[in-house]
Amino acid sequence: MDIRKIKKLIDLMIESDLQALEVKEGDQAISLTRRNPVVAGTAPVATAPEAPVVKSSRGAIETAPMVGVFYAAANPGEAPFVKIGQTISAGETLGIIEAMKIMNPIEATQSGVIEEILVKNGDIIQFGQPLFRFRP
């Protein structure tokens, strides 16, 4: 798939306000996902280029930047990237989302302490779904 076709797909997403688009052409495929902030109720929203973070009175919520399968560890049988009570730094890997056979690391957008892990290893997750709750 050449870059001109990809550019046309991006323009189509912008013009029609699509959130996601997947196109398969022969053995090639492309998936485009718009990363907009997710608003939970009336809670204020803090956004980052990689994944939205929703803030509430119970801490910050790290949300999924894409649709896919969540993995808590790099490989089966290995220790998870994070545990409840663990202090994390912005940029630290929290987990992996597999989308179209590509492993995408989920990095913390803020520093804090993990208070709750809201998904289980192997769960299918949706764009904007809350993954972790932490206190900054």
Short mmCIF file of N, CA and C in Angstrom, two decimals:
data_model
loop_
_atom_site.label_atom_id
_atom_site.label_comp_id
_atom_site.label_asym_id
_atom_site.label_seq_id
_atom_site.Cartn_x
_atom_site.Cartn_y
_atom_site.Cartn_z
N MET A 1 0.86 -1.16 0.00
CA MET A 1 0.00 0.00 0.00
C MET A 1 0.91 1.23 0.00
N ASP A 2 0.71 2.11 -0.96
CA ASP A 2 1.60 3.26 -1.04
C ASP A 2 1.14 4.40 -0.13
N ILE A 3 2.03 5.32 0.09
CA ILE A 3 1.80 6.42 1.02
C ILE A 3 0.64 7.31 0.60
N ARG A 4 0.40 7.44 -0.71
CA ARG A 4 -0.73 8.26 -1.19
C ARG A 4 -2.06 7.67 -0.75
N LYS A 5 -2.18 6.34 -0.80
CA LYS A 5 -3.41 5.69 -0.35
C LYS A 5 -3.60 5.88 1.15
N ILE A 6 -2.52 5.77 1.89
CA ILE A 6 -2.60 5.96 3.34
C ILE A 6 -3.04 7.39 3.65
N LYS A 7 -2.47 8.36 2.95
CA LYS A 7 -2.83 9.77 3.14
C LYS A 7 -4.31 9.99 2.84
N LYS A 8 -4.83 9.34 1.79
CA LYS A 8 -6.25 9.47 1.45
C LYS A 8 -7.12 8.88 2.57
N LEU A 9 -6.68 7.77 3.17
CA LEU A 9 -7.42 7.17 4.27
C LEU A 9 -7.46 8.11 5.48
N ILE A 10 -6.33 8.74 5.76
CA ILE A 10 -6.26 9.70 6.87
C ILE A 10 -7.20 10.87 6.60
N ASP A 11 -7.17 11.40 5.37
CA ASP A 11 -8.07 12.49 5.00
C ASP A 11 -9.53 12.08 5.15
N LEU A 12 -9.85 10.85 4.76
CA LEU A 12 -11.22 10.33 4.90
C LEU A 12 -11.63 10.30 6.37
N MET A 13 -10.72 9.87 7.25
CA MET A 13 -11.02 9.83 8.68
C MET A 13 -11.31 11.23 9.21
N ILE A 14 -10.50 12.20 8.79
CA ILE A 14 -10.67 13.57 9.25
C ILE A 14 -11.98 14.17 8.74
N GLU A 15 -12.26 13.98 7.46
CA GLU A 15 -13.47 14.55 6.85
C GLU A 15 -14.75 13.97 7.45
N SER A 16 -14.75 12.66 7.71
CA SER A 16 -15.98 12.01 8.18
C SER A 16 -16.00 11.79 9.68
N ASP A 17 -15.00 12.29 10.41
CA ASP A 17 -14.92 12.19 11.86
C ASP A 17 -14.95 10.73 12.34
N LEU A 18 -14.33 9.83 11.58
CA LEU A 18 -14.24 8.43 11.99
C LEU A 18 -13.25 8.27 13.13
N GLN A 19 -13.51 7.36 14.04
CA GLN A 19 -12.61 7.09 15.16
C GLN A 19 -11.61 5.99 14.81
N ALA A 20 -12.00 5.05 13.96
CA ALA A 20 -11.11 3.95 13.59
C ALA A 20 -11.43 3.51 12.17
N LEU A 21 -10.42 2.98 11.50
CA LEU A 21 -10.57 2.52 10.13
C LEU A 21 -9.58 1.40 9.89
N GLU A 22 -10.06 0.30 9.31
CA GLU A 22 -9.19 -0.82 8.98
C GLU A 22 -9.44 -1.21 7.53
N VAL A 23 -8.36 -1.33 6.76
CA VAL A 23 -8.47 -1.66 5.34
C VAL A 23 -7.52 -2.81 5.04
N LYS A 24 -8.03 -3.81 4.33
CA LYS A 24 -7.20 -4.93 3.89
C LYS A 24 -7.19 -4.93 2.37
N GLU A 25 -5.99 -5.08 1.83
CA GLU A 25 -5.82 -5.11 0.38
C GLU A 25 -4.86 -6.25 0.06
N GLY A 26 -5.41 -7.38 -0.37
CA GLY A 26 -4.57 -8.55 -0.60
C GLY A 26 -3.98 -9.03 0.71
N ASP A 27 -2.65 -9.15 0.76
CA ASP A 27 -1.99 -9.59 2.00
C ASP A 27 -1.53 -8.41 2.86
N GLN A 28 -1.89 -7.20 2.46
CA GLN A 28 -1.54 -6.02 3.24
C GLN A 28 -2.75 -5.50 3.99
N ALA A 29 -2.50 -4.95 5.17
CA ALA A 29 -3.58 -4.38 5.97
C ALA A 29 -3.06 -3.15 6.71
N ILE A 30 -3.97 -2.21 6.94
CA ILE A 30 -3.63 -1.03 7.72
C ILE A 30 -4.80 -0.73 8.65
N SER A 31 -4.46 -0.34 9.86
CA SER A 31 -5.47 0.02 10.85
C SER A 31 -5.11 1.39 11.40
N LEU A 32 -6.04 2.33 11.32
CA LEU A 32 -5.83 3.68 11.82
C LEU A 32 -6.82 3.92 12.95
N THR A 33 -6.34 4.48 14.06
CA THR A 33 -7.19 4.78 15.21
C THR A 33 -6.90 6.19 15.67
N ARG A 34 -7.96 6.95 15.84
CA ARG A 34 -7.84 8.32 16.32
C ARG A 34 -7.72 8.28 17.84
N ARG A 35 -6.78 9.00 18.41
CA ARG A 35 -6.55 9.01 19.86
C ARG A 35 -7.11 10.29 20.46
N ASN A 36 -8.40 10.25 20.75
CA ASN A 36 -9.06 11.40 21.37
C ASN A 36 -9.16 11.18 22.87
N PRO A 37 -9.24 12.25 23.66
CA PRO A 37 -9.41 12.07 25.10
C PRO A 37 -10.76 11.44 25.40
N VAL A 38 -10.80 10.63 26.45
CA VAL A 38 -12.02 9.98 26.88
C VAL A 38 -12.53 10.68 28.12
N VAL A 39 -13.79 11.05 28.13
CA VAL A 39 -14.36 11.75 29.26
C VAL A 39 -15.24 10.78 30.03
N ALA A 40 -14.98 10.64 31.32
CA ALA A 40 -15.78 9.77 32.18
C ALA A 40 -16.67 10.63 33.05
N GLY A 41 -17.96 10.62 32.77
CA GLY A 41 -18.89 11.44 33.54
C GLY A 41 -18.54 12.91 33.40
N THR A 42 -18.44 13.59 34.54
CA THR A 42 -18.08 15.01 34.52
C THR A 42 -16.66 15.23 35.03
N ALA A 43 -15.89 14.14 35.11
CA ALA A 43 -14.52 14.26 35.62
C ALA A 43 -13.66 15.04 34.64
N PRO A 44 -12.77 15.89 35.13
CA PRO A 44 -11.85 16.59 34.23
C PRO A 44 -10.92 15.60 33.55
N VAL A 45 -10.47 15.94 32.35
CA VAL A 45 -9.65 15.04 31.57
C VAL A 45 -8.28 15.65 31.32
N ALA A 46 -7.24 14.84 31.53
CA ALA A 46 -5.88 15.24 31.16
C ALA A 46 -5.47 14.34 30.01
N THR A 47 -4.98 14.90 28.92
CA THR A 47 -4.64 14.08 27.77
C THR A 47 -3.15 14.10 27.52
N ALA A 48 -2.70 13.04 26.91
CA ALA A 48 -1.32 12.90 26.49
C ALA A 48 -1.34 12.36 25.07
N PRO A 49 -0.27 12.54 24.30
CA PRO A 49 -0.29 12.08 22.93
C PRO A 49 -0.49 10.58 22.79
N GLU A 50 -0.03 9.80 23.75
CA GLU A 50 -0.09 8.35 23.63
C GLU A 50 -1.41 7.75 24.10
N ALA A 51 -1.86 8.11 25.28
CA ALA A 51 -3.10 7.55 25.82
C ALA A 51 -3.73 8.55 26.75
N PRO A 52 -5.06 8.66 26.70
CA PRO A 52 -5.72 9.59 27.60
C PRO A 52 -5.61 9.13 29.04
N VAL A 53 -5.53 10.07 29.95
CA VAL A 53 -5.55 9.78 31.38
C VAL A 53 -6.73 10.56 31.95
N VAL A 54 -7.64 9.85 32.59
CA VAL A 54 -8.80 10.49 33.19
C VAL A 54 -8.52 10.67 34.66
N LYS A 55 -8.70 11.89 35.18
CA LYS A 55 -8.48 12.14 36.60
C LYS A 55 -9.83 12.17 37.31
N SER A 56 -9.86 11.60 38.49
CA SER A 56 -11.06 11.63 39.32
C SER A 56 -10.63 11.81 40.76
N SER A 57 -11.62 11.87 41.67
CA SER A 57 -11.28 12.06 43.09
C SER A 57 -10.57 10.84 43.65
N ARG A 58 -10.64 9.71 42.94
CA ARG A 58 -10.00 8.47 43.40
C ARG A 58 -8.64 8.26 42.73
N GLY A 59 -8.11 9.25 42.05
CA GLY A 59 -6.81 9.11 41.40
C GLY A 59 -6.93 9.26 39.90
N ALA A 60 -5.87 8.90 39.20
CA ALA A 60 -5.84 8.99 37.74
C ALA A 60 -6.10 7.62 37.15
N ILE A 61 -6.72 7.60 35.99
CA ILE A 61 -7.02 6.36 35.28
C ILE A 61 -6.24 6.36 33.97
N GLU A 62 -5.42 5.36 33.76
CA GLU A 62 -4.71 5.18 32.50
C GLU A 62 -5.63 4.36 31.60
N THR A 63 -5.90 4.85 30.40
CA THR A 63 -6.84 4.17 29.51
C THR A 63 -6.14 3.58 28.29
N ALA A 64 -6.85 2.69 27.60
CA ALA A 64 -6.29 2.00 26.43
C ALA A 64 -6.24 2.93 25.22
N PRO A 65 -5.08 3.01 24.57
CA PRO A 65 -4.97 3.87 23.39
C PRO A 65 -5.44 3.17 22.11
N MET A 66 -5.83 1.89 22.21
CA MET A 66 -6.24 1.13 21.02
C MET A 66 -7.04 -0.10 21.44
N VAL A 67 -7.63 -0.75 20.46
CA VAL A 67 -8.34 -2.01 20.66
C VAL A 67 -7.34 -3.15 20.52
N GLY A 68 -7.48 -4.18 21.33
CA GLY A 68 -6.59 -5.33 21.20
C GLY A 68 -6.70 -6.25 22.40
N VAL A 69 -5.70 -7.11 22.55
CA VAL A 69 -5.63 -8.05 23.67
C VAL A 69 -4.58 -7.54 24.65
N PHE A 70 -4.97 -7.44 25.92
CA PHE A 70 -4.06 -6.94 26.95
C PHE A 70 -3.21 -8.07 27.52
N TYR A 71 -1.92 -7.81 27.65
CA TYR A 71 -1.01 -8.75 28.31
C TYR A 71 -0.28 -8.01 29.44
N ALA A 72 -0.29 -8.60 30.63
CA ALA A 72 0.32 -8.00 31.80
C ALA A 72 1.82 -8.20 31.85
N ALA A 73 2.34 -9.19 31.12
CA ALA A 73 3.77 -9.51 31.12
C ALA A 73 4.28 -9.64 29.69
N ALA A 74 5.59 -9.58 29.54
CA ALA A 74 6.20 -9.67 28.22
C ALA A 74 6.01 -11.06 27.59
N ASN A 75 6.05 -12.10 28.42
CA ASN A 75 5.89 -13.48 27.95
C ASN A 75 5.10 -14.27 28.99
N PRO A 76 4.41 -15.34 28.55
CA PRO A 76 3.69 -16.17 29.51
C PRO A 76 4.63 -16.72 30.58
N GLY A 77 4.18 -16.71 31.82
CA GLY A 77 4.99 -17.22 32.91
C GLY A 77 5.93 -16.22 33.53
N GLU A 78 6.12 -15.07 32.90
CA GLU A 78 6.99 -14.03 33.45
C GLU A 78 6.20 -13.15 34.42
N ALA A 79 6.92 -12.44 35.26
CA ALA A 79 6.29 -11.52 36.21
C ALA A 79 5.62 -10.38 35.44
N PRO A 80 4.49 -9.88 35.96
CA PRO A 80 3.82 -8.75 35.29
C PRO A 80 4.69 -7.49 35.34
N PHE A 81 4.42 -6.59 34.41
CA PHE A 81 5.16 -5.33 34.38
C PHE A 81 4.95 -4.51 35.65
N VAL A 82 3.71 -4.48 36.15
CA VAL A 82 3.40 -3.71 37.36
C VAL A 82 2.49 -4.51 38.29
N LYS A 83 2.56 -4.16 39.57
CA LYS A 83 1.72 -4.77 40.60
C LYS A 83 1.07 -3.67 41.42
N ILE A 84 -0.01 -4.00 42.10
CA ILE A 84 -0.68 -3.04 42.97
C ILE A 84 0.31 -2.61 44.07
N GLY A 85 0.35 -1.30 44.32
CA GLY A 85 1.26 -0.75 45.32
C GLY A 85 2.61 -0.33 44.77
N GLN A 86 2.88 -0.69 43.53
CA GLN A 86 4.17 -0.36 42.91
C GLN A 86 4.20 1.10 42.48
N THR A 87 5.32 1.78 42.72
CA THR A 87 5.51 3.15 42.26
C THR A 87 6.02 3.10 40.83
N ILE A 88 5.38 3.87 39.95
CA ILE A 88 5.77 3.90 38.54
C ILE A 88 6.20 5.30 38.16
N SER A 89 6.98 5.36 37.10
CA SER A 89 7.42 6.64 36.55
C SER A 89 6.81 6.82 35.17
N ALA A 90 6.59 8.06 34.78
CA ALA A 90 6.09 8.34 33.43
C ALA A 90 7.03 7.69 32.42
N GLY A 91 6.47 7.01 31.44
CA GLY A 91 7.26 6.34 30.42
C GLY A 91 7.51 4.87 30.70
N GLU A 92 7.23 4.43 31.93
CA GLU A 92 7.43 3.03 32.31
C GLU A 92 6.35 2.15 31.67
N THR A 93 6.72 0.95 31.23
CA THR A 93 5.77 0.04 30.60
C THR A 93 4.83 -0.54 31.64
N LEU A 94 3.53 -0.43 31.37
CA LEU A 94 2.50 -0.95 32.26
C LEU A 94 1.96 -2.29 31.79
N GLY A 95 2.02 -2.53 30.49
CA GLY A 95 1.50 -3.75 29.90
C GLY A 95 1.69 -3.68 28.40
N ILE A 96 1.09 -4.64 27.70
CA ILE A 96 1.19 -4.71 26.24
C ILE A 96 -0.20 -4.91 25.67
N ILE A 97 -0.48 -4.25 24.55
CA ILE A 97 -1.71 -4.52 23.81
C ILE A 97 -1.30 -5.09 22.46
N GLU A 98 -1.81 -6.29 22.18
CA GLU A 98 -1.57 -6.91 20.87
C GLU A 98 -2.69 -6.50 19.94
N ALA A 99 -2.33 -5.87 18.83
CA ALA A 99 -3.29 -5.46 17.81
C ALA A 99 -2.74 -5.84 16.45
N MET A 100 -3.46 -6.64 15.72
CA MET A 100 -3.05 -7.09 14.38
C MET A 100 -1.67 -7.73 14.41
N LYS A 101 -1.44 -8.59 15.39
CA LYS A 101 -0.20 -9.35 15.56
C LYS A 101 1.01 -8.47 15.89
N ILE A 102 0.77 -7.22 16.29
CA ILE A 102 1.84 -6.31 16.69
C ILE A 102 1.70 -6.05 18.18
N MET A 103 2.81 -6.19 18.91
CA MET A 103 2.81 -5.96 20.35
C MET A 103 3.13 -4.49 20.61
N ASN A 104 2.19 -3.78 21.22
CA ASN A 104 2.31 -2.35 21.48
C ASN A 104 2.45 -2.12 22.98
N PRO A 105 3.60 -1.63 23.44
CA PRO A 105 3.75 -1.36 24.87
C PRO A 105 2.85 -0.21 25.31
N ILE A 106 2.25 -0.35 26.48
CA ILE A 106 1.45 0.71 27.07
C ILE A 106 2.32 1.37 28.12
N GLU A 107 2.65 2.64 27.90
CA GLU A 107 3.54 3.36 28.80
C GLU A 107 2.76 4.32 29.67
N ALA A 108 3.18 4.45 30.91
CA ALA A 108 2.55 5.38 31.85
C ALA A 108 2.75 6.80 31.34
N THR A 109 1.69 7.58 31.37
CA THR A 109 1.80 8.98 30.95
C THR A 109 2.11 9.89 32.13
N GLN A 110 1.98 9.35 33.35
CA GLN A 110 2.29 10.10 34.56
C GLN A 110 2.95 9.18 35.57
N SER A 111 3.59 9.76 36.55
CA SER A 111 4.17 8.98 37.65
C SER A 111 3.14 8.83 38.75
N GLY A 112 3.28 7.77 39.55
CA GLY A 112 2.36 7.56 40.66
C GLY A 112 2.49 6.17 41.23
N VAL A 113 1.51 5.78 42.04
CA VAL A 113 1.47 4.46 42.67
C VAL A 113 0.25 3.71 42.14
N ILE A 114 0.46 2.50 41.64
CA ILE A 114 -0.64 1.68 41.12
C ILE A 114 -1.57 1.31 42.28
N GLU A 115 -2.83 1.68 42.18
CA GLU A 115 -3.81 1.34 43.21
C GLU A 115 -4.74 0.21 42.77
N GLU A 116 -4.96 0.09 41.46
CA GLU A 116 -5.87 -0.94 40.97
C GLU A 116 -5.53 -1.27 39.53
N ILE A 117 -5.56 -2.57 39.21
CA ILE A 117 -5.40 -3.02 37.83
C ILE A 117 -6.79 -3.45 37.39
N LEU A 118 -7.35 -2.76 36.39
CA LEU A 118 -8.75 -2.89 36.04
C LEU A 118 -9.03 -3.93 34.95
N VAL A 119 -7.99 -4.57 34.41
CA VAL A 119 -8.14 -5.61 33.39
C VAL A 119 -7.30 -6.81 33.76
N LYS A 120 -7.64 -7.94 33.17
CA LYS A 120 -6.90 -9.18 33.43
C LYS A 120 -6.07 -9.54 32.20
N ASN A 121 -5.02 -10.28 32.43
CA ASN A 121 -4.17 -10.78 31.35
C ASN A 121 -5.04 -11.55 30.35
N GLY A 122 -4.92 -11.21 29.08
CA GLY A 122 -5.68 -11.90 28.04
C GLY A 122 -7.02 -11.28 27.72
N ASP A 123 -7.43 -10.24 28.46
CA ASP A 123 -8.71 -9.57 28.19
C ASP A 123 -8.65 -8.84 26.85
N ILE A 124 -9.77 -8.88 26.13
CA ILE A 124 -9.91 -8.06 24.93
C ILE A 124 -10.38 -6.69 25.41
N ILE A 125 -9.65 -5.66 25.01
CA ILE A 125 -9.96 -4.32 25.50
C ILE A 125 -10.34 -3.40 24.34
N GLN A 126 -11.07 -2.35 24.69
CA GLN A 126 -11.54 -1.38 23.72
C GLN A 126 -10.79 -0.06 23.87
N PHE A 127 -10.81 0.74 22.83
CA PHE A 127 -10.19 2.06 22.87
C PHE A 127 -10.83 2.87 24.00
N GLY A 128 -10.01 3.49 24.83
CA GLY A 128 -10.51 4.33 25.91
C GLY A 128 -10.92 3.59 27.17
N GLN A 129 -10.83 2.26 27.15
CA GLN A 129 -11.21 1.47 28.33
C GLN A 129 -10.22 1.72 29.46
N PRO A 130 -10.69 1.94 30.68
CA PRO A 130 -9.77 2.11 31.82
C PRO A 130 -8.95 0.84 32.05
N LEU A 131 -7.63 1.00 32.23
CA LEU A 131 -6.73 -0.14 32.45
C LEU A 131 -6.16 -0.15 33.85
N PHE A 132 -5.69 1.01 34.31
CA PHE A 132 -5.03 1.12 35.62
C PHE A 132 -5.53 2.36 36.34
N ARG A 133 -5.66 2.25 37.66
CA ARG A 133 -5.96 3.42 38.48
C ARG A 133 -4.75 3.63 39.37
N PHE A 134 -4.27 4.85 39.41
CA PHE A 134 -3.11 5.14 40.26
C PHE A 134 -3.29 6.50 40.91
N ARG A 135 -2.57 6.70 41.98
CA ARG A 135 -2.57 8.02 42.63
C ARG A 135 -1.26 8.68 42.30
N PRO A 136 -1.34 9.91 41.81
CA PRO A 136 -0.13 10.65 41.43
C PRO A 136 0.74 10.99 42.63
#
